[in-house]
Short mmCIF file of C-alpha atoms in Angstrom, two decimals:
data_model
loop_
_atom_site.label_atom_id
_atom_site.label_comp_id
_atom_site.label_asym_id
_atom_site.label_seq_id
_atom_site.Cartn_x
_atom_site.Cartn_y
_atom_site.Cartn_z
CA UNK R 265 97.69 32.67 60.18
CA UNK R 266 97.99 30.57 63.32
CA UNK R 267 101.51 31.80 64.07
CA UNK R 268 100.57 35.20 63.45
CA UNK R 269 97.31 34.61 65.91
CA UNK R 270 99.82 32.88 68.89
CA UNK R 271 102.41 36.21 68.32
CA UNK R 272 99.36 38.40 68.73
CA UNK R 273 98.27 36.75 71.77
CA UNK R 274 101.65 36.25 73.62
CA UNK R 275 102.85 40.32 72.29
CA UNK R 276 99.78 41.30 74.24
CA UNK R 277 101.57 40.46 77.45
CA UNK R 278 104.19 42.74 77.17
CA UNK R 279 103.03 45.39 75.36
CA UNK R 280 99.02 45.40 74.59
CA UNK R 281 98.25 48.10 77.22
CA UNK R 282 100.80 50.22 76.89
CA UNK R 283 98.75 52.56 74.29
CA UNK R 284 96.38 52.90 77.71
CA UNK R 285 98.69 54.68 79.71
CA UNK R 286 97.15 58.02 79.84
CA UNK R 287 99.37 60.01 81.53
CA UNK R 288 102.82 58.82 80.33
CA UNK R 289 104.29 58.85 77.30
CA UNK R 290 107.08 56.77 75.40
CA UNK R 291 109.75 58.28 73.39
CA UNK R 292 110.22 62.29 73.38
CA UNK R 293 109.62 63.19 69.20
CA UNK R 294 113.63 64.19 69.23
CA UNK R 295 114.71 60.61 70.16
CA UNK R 296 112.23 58.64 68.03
CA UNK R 297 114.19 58.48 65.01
CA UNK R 298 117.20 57.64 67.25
CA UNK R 299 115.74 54.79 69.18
CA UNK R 300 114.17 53.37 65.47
CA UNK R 301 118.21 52.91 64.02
CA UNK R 302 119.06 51.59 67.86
CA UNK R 303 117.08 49.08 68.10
CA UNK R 304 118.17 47.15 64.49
CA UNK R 305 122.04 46.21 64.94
CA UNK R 306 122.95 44.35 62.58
CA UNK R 307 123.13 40.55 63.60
CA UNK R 308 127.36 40.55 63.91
CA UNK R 309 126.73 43.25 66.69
CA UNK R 310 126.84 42.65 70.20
CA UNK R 311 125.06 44.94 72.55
CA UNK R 312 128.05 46.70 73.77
CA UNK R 313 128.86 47.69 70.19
CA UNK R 314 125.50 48.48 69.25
CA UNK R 315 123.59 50.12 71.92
CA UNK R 316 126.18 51.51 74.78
CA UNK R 317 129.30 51.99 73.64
CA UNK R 318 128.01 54.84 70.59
CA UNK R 319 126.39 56.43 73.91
CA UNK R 320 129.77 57.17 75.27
CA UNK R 321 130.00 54.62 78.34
CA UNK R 322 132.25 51.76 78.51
CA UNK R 323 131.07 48.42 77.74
CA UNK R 324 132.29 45.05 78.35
CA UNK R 325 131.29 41.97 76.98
CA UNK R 326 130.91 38.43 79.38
CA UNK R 327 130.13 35.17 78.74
CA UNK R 328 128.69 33.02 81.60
CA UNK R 329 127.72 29.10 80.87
CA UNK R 330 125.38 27.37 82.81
CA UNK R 331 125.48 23.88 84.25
CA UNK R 332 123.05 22.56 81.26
CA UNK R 333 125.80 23.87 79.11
CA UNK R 334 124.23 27.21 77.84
CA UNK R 335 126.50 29.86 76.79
CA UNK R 336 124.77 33.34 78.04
CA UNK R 337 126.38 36.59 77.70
CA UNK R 338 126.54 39.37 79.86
CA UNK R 339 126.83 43.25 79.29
CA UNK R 340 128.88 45.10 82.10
CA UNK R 341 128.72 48.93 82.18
CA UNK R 342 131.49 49.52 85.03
CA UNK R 343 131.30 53.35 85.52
CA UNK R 344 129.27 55.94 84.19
CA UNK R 345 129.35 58.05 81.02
CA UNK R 346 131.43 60.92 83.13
CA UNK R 347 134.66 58.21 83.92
CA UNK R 348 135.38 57.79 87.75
CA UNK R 349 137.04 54.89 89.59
CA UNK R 350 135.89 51.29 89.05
CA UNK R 351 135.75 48.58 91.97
CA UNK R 352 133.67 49.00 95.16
CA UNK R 353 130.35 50.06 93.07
CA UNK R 354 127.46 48.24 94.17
CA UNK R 355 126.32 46.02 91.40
CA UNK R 356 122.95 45.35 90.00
CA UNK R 357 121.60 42.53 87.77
CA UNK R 358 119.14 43.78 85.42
CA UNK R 359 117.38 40.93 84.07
CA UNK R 360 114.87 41.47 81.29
CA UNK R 361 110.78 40.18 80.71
CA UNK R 362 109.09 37.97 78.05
CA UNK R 363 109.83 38.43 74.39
CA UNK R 364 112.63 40.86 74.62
CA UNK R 365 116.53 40.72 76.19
CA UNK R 366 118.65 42.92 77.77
CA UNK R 367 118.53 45.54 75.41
CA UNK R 368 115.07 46.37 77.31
CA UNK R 369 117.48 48.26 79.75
CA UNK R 370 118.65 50.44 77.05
CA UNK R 371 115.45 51.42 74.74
CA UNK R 372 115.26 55.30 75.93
CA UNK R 373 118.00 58.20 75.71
CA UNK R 374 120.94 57.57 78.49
CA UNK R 375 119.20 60.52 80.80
CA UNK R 376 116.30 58.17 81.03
CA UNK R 377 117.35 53.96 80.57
CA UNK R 378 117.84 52.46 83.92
CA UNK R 379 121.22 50.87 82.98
CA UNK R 380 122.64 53.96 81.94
CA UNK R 381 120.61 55.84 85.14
CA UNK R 382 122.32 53.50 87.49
CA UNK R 383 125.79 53.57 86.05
CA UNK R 384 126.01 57.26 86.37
CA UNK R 385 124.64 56.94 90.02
CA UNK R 386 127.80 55.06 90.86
CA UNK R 387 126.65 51.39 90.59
CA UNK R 388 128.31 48.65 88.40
CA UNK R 389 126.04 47.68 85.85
CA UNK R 390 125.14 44.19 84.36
CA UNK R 391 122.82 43.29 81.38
CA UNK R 392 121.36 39.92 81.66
CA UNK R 393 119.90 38.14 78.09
CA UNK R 394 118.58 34.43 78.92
CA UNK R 395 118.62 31.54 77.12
CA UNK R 396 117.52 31.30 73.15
CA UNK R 397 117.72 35.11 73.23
CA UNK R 398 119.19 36.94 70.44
CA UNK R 399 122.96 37.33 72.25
CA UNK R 400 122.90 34.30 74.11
CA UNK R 401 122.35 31.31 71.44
CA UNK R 402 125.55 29.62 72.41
CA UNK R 403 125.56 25.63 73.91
CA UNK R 404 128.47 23.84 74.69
CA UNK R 405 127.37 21.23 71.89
CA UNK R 406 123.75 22.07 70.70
CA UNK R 407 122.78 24.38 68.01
CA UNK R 408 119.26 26.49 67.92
CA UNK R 409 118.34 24.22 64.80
CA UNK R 410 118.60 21.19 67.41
CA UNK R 411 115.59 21.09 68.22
CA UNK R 412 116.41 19.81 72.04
CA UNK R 413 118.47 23.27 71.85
CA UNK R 414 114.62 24.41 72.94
CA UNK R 415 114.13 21.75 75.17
CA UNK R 416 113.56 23.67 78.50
CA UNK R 417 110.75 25.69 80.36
CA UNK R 418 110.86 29.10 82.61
CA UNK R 419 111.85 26.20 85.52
CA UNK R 420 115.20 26.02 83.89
CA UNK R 421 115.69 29.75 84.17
CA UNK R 422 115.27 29.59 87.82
CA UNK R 423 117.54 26.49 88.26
CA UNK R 424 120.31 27.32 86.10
CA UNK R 425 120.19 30.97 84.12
CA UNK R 426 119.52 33.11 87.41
CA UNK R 427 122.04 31.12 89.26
CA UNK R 428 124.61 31.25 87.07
CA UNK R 429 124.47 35.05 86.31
CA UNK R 430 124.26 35.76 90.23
CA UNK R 431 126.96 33.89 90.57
CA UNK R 432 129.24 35.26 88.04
CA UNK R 433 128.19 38.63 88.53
CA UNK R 434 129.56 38.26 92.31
CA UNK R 435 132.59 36.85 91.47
CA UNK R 436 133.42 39.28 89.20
CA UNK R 437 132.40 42.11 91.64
CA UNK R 438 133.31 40.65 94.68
CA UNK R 439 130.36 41.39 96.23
CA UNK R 440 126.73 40.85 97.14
CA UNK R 441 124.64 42.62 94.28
CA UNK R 442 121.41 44.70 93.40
CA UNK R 443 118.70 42.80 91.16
CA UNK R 444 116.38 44.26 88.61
CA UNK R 445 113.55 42.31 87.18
CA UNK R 446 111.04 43.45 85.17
CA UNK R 447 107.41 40.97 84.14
CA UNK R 448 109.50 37.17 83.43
CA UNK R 449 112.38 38.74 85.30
CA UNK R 450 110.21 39.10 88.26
CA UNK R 451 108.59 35.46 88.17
CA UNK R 452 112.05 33.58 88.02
CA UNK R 453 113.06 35.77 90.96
CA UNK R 454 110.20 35.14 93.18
CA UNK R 455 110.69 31.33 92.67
CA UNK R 456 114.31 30.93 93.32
CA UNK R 457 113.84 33.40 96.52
CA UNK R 458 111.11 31.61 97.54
CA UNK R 459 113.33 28.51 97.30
CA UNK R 460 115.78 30.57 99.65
CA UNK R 461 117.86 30.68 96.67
CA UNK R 462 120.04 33.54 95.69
CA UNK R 463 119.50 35.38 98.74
CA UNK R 464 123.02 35.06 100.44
CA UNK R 465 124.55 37.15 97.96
CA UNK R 466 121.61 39.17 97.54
CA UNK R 467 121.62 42.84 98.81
CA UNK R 468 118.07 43.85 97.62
CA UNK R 469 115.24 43.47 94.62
CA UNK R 470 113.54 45.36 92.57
CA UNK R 471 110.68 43.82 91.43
CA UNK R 472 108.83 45.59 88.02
CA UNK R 473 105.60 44.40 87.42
CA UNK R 474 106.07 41.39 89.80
CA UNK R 475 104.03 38.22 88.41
CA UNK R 476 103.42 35.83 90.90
CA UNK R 477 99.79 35.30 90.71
CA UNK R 478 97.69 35.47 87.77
CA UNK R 479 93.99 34.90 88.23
CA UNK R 480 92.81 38.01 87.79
CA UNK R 481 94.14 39.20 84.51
CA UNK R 482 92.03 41.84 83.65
CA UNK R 483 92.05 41.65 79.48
CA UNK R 484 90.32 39.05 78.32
CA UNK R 485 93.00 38.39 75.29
CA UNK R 486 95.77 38.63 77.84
CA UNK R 487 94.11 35.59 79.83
CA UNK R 488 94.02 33.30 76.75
CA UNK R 489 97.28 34.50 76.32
CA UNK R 490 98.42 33.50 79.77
CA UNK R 491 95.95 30.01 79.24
CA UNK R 492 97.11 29.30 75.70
CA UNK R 493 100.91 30.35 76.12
CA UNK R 494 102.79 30.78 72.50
CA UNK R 495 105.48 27.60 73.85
CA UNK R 496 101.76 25.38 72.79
CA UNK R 497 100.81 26.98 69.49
CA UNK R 498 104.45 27.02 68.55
CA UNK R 499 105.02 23.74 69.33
CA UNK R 500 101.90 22.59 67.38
CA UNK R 501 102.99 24.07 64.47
CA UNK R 502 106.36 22.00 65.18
CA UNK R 503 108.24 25.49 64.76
CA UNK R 504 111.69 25.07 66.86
CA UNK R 505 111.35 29.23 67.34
CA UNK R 506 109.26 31.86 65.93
CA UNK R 507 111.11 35.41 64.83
CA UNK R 508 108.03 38.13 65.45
CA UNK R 509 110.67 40.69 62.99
CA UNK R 510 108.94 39.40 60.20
CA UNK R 511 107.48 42.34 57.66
CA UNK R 512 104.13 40.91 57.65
CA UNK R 513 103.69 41.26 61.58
CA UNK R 514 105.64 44.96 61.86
CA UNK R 515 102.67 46.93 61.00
CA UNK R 516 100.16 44.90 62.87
CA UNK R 517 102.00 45.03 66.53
CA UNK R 518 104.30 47.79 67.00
CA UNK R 519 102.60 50.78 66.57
CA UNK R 520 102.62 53.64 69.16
CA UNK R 521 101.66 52.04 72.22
CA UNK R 522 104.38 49.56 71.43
CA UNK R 523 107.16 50.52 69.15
CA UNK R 524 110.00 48.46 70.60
CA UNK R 525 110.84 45.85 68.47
CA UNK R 526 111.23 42.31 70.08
CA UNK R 527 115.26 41.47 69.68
CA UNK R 528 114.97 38.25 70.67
CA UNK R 529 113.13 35.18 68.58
CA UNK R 530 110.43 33.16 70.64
CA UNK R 531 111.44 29.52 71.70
CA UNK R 532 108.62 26.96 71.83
CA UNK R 533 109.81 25.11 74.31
CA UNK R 534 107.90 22.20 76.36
CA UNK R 535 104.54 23.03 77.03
CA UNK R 536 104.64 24.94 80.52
CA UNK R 537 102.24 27.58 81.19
CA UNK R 538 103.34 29.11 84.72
CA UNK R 539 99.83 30.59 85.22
CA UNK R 540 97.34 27.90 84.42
CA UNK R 541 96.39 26.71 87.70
CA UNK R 542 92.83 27.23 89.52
CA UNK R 543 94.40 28.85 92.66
CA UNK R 544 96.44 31.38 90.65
CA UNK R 545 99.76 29.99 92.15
CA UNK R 546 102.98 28.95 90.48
CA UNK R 547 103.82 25.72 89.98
CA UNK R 548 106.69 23.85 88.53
CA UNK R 549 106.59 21.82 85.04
CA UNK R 550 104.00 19.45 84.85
CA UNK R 551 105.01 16.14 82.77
CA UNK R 552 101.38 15.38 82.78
CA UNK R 553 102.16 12.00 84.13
CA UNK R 554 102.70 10.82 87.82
CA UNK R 555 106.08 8.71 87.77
CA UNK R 556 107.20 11.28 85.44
CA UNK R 557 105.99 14.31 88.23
CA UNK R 558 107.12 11.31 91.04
CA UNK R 559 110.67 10.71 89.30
CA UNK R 560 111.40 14.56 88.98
CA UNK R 561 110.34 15.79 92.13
CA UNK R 562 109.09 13.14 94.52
CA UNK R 563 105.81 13.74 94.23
CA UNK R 564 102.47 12.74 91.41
CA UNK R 565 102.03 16.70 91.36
CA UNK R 566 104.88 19.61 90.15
CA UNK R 567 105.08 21.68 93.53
CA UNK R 568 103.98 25.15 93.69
CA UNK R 569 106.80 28.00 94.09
CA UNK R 570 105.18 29.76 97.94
CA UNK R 571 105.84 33.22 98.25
CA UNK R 572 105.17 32.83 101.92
CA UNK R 573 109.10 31.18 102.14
CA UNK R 574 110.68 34.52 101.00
CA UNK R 575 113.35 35.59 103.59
CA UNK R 576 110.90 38.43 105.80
CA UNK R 577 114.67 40.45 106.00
CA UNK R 578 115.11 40.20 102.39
CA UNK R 579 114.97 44.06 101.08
CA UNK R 580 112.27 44.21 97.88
CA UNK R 581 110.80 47.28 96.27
CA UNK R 582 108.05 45.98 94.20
CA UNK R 583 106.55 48.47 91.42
CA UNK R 584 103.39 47.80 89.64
CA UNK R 585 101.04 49.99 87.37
CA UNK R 586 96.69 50.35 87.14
CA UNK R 587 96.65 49.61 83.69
CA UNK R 588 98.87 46.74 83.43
CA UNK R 589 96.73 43.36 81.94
CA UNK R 590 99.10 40.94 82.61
CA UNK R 591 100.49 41.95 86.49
CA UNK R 592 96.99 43.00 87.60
CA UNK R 593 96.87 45.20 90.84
CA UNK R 594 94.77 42.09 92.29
CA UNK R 595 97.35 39.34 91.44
CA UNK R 596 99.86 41.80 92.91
CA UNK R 597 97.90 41.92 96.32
CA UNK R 598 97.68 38.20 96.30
CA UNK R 599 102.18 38.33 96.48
CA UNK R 600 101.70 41.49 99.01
CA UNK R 601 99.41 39.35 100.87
CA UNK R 602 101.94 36.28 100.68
CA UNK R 603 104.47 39.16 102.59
CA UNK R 604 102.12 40.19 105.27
CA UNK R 605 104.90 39.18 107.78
CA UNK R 606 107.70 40.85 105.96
CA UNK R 607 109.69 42.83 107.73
CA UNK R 608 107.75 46.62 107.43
CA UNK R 609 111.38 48.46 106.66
CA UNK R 610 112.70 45.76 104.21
CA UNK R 611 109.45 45.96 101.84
CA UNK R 612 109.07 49.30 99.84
CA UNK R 613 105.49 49.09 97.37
CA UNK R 614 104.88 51.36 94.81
CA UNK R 615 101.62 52.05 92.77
CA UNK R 616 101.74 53.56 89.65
CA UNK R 617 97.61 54.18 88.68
CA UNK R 618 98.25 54.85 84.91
CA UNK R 619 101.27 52.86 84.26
CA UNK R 620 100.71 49.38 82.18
CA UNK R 621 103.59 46.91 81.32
CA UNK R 622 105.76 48.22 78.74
CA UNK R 623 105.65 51.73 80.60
CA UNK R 624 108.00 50.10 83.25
CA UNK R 625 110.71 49.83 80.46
CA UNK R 626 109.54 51.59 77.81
CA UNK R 627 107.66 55.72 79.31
CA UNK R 628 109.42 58.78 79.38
CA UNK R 629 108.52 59.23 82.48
CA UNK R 630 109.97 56.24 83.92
CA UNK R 631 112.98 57.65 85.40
CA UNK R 632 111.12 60.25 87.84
CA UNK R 633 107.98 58.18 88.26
CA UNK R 634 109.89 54.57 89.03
CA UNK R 635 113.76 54.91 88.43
CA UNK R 636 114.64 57.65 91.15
CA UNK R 637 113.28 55.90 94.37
CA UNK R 638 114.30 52.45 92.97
CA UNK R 639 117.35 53.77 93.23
CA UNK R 640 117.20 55.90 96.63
CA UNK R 641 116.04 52.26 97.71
CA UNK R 642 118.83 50.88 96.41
CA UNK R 643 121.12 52.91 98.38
CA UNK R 644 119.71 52.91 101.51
CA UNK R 645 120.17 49.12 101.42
#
């Protein structure tokens, strides 16, 4: 019961408003069944095998490890479904939210999923999947039953996922790159750019739902959600990671507002809540204990991530819906706020009124609502 009660609460962040979205709608009824047999590969299957290749598109699979000795992999889509010449495409990093992986890129028919959108549209395409996700469970000695396999917080993410993946991604493409986050993806981002980090090989972000503030969440379950955080209950129940496939929680949480089904199992990692503070800010891990705070980072308190230290040159398009409960529109103007002095041709903002979280990833309409002028952005940069 209490596992099922911390799922409920956490799933509510990603998808409990999507069933709110007037206006859009998920799946077309021809691609229902389609998406339904996509999204179970079976466990030997990587996400090239499973998801793009039977599309049509070439698919490579990379491995990238980071300097805490995590083994993530990497999906490359290097031209689009119609051939053409590979090298010299842009590339973009499409790095996924809370409770799902990379396979978020690929959920809708290939007219429609941003991955496939932007490979067609002549970039070079790259699938992120973090840490303790379903295809990236690999350590350089720990296993996922260790339970110091789950030893980490959303800080390591920004400190060693992000920068790893950026880096590989530009060696491989020998170039500066596109990123795409959407919800988590957009919180790690802001932190390490606010940290100047990242942003040399950086061409521009896209920034889905951007969560850098959250005092305002505007569903009350959301907030003790956000307040609570599954890592907590998780760890209470001294449960290493929670898999939210089980039977018993199917018919309870994906229903039609929110039929993807989670691919990745939850970690319950240390106790860090990234949106617990008064202010609404950002902060770091907090060891709850000054020489601990002092020995880590020089100081009795974790510092706070400031938006105001993004790059003003640095090119963002930031997208964010009406009827989203967990990147509410006033949260958002607290980060537009933070970029009052950015540059006015380098910042692009886009309202949606009737879009909520999933719909970023997940709505039919997604490609001519959101994905078309991310990607005019995209190549004017």
């Amino acid at each position: 019961m209490a596992n099922s009660l911390a799922f409920v609460l956490t799933l509510t962040l990603f998808c409990g408003l999507a069933v709110g979205s007037r206006r859009t709608k998920l799946f077309s009824d021809k691609s229902q069944n389609g998406m339904a047999a996509a999204l179970a590969p079976s466990v030997g299957d990587g996400v090239c095998a499973s998801m793009i290749e039977p599309q049509d598109y070439i698919c490579e699979e990379h491995t990238v490890t980071t300097k805490d000795g995590y083994i993530l992999s990497l999906q490359r889509i290097p031209v689009g479904r119609s051939g053409g010449t590979r090298g010299n495409r842009p590339p973009v990093l499409l790095q996924h939210g809370l409770l799902m992986d990379g396979i978020t890129w690929l959920l809708l028919p290939p007219d429609q999923s941003l991955a496939f959108l932007l490979a067609d549209n002549g970039f070079d395409v790259w699938i992120a999947n973090t840490r303790g996700t379903k295809y990236s469970r690999g350590h350089v000695s720990l296993s996922p039953d260790d339970s110091a396999y789950w030893d980490w917080t959303w800080d390591e993410l920004v400190t060693y996922d992000l920068p790893a993946t950026f880096q590989y991604v530009h060696d491989q493409a020998g170039q500066n790159l596109h990123y795409v986050g959407h919800s988590l993806g957009t919180l790690i981002a802001l932190a390490a750019f606010s940290k100047s980090q990242l942003v040399n090989s950086l061409r521009s972000a896209a920034l889905l739902c951007p969560i850098a503030y959250v005092g305002q969440l505007s569903s009350p379950l959301a907030r003790n959600a956000a307040k609570d955080f599954l890592a907590e209950a998780l760890h209470w129940l001294g449960l290493n990671e929670f898999d939210p496939r089980g039977p018993e929680l199917l018919p309870e949480f994906f229903h039609s507002g929110c039929v993807s089904q989670p691919r990745a199992s939850i970690n319950s990692n240390k106790e860090h809540d990234p949106y617990l503070s008064e202010e609404g800010t950002i902060a770091m891990y907090d060891y709850d204990d000054d020489e601990k705070n002092r020995e880590h980072y020089g100081q009795t308190n974790p510092p706070v991530y400031n938006m105001t230290s993004i790059p003003n040159d640095l090119p963002l398009f930031l997208s964010y819906g009406g009827a989203d409960a967990l990147s509410d529109i006033n949260d958002v103007q607290l980060l537009l706020d933070s970029l009052k002095d950015h540059d006015g041709d380098k910042l692009v903002k886009q309202y949606r009124v009737d879009y909520a979280h999933a719909d970023y990833v997940m709505s039919a309409n997604a490609k001519q609502d959101v994905y078309d002028p991310l990607i005019a952005f995209f190549r004017l940069q």
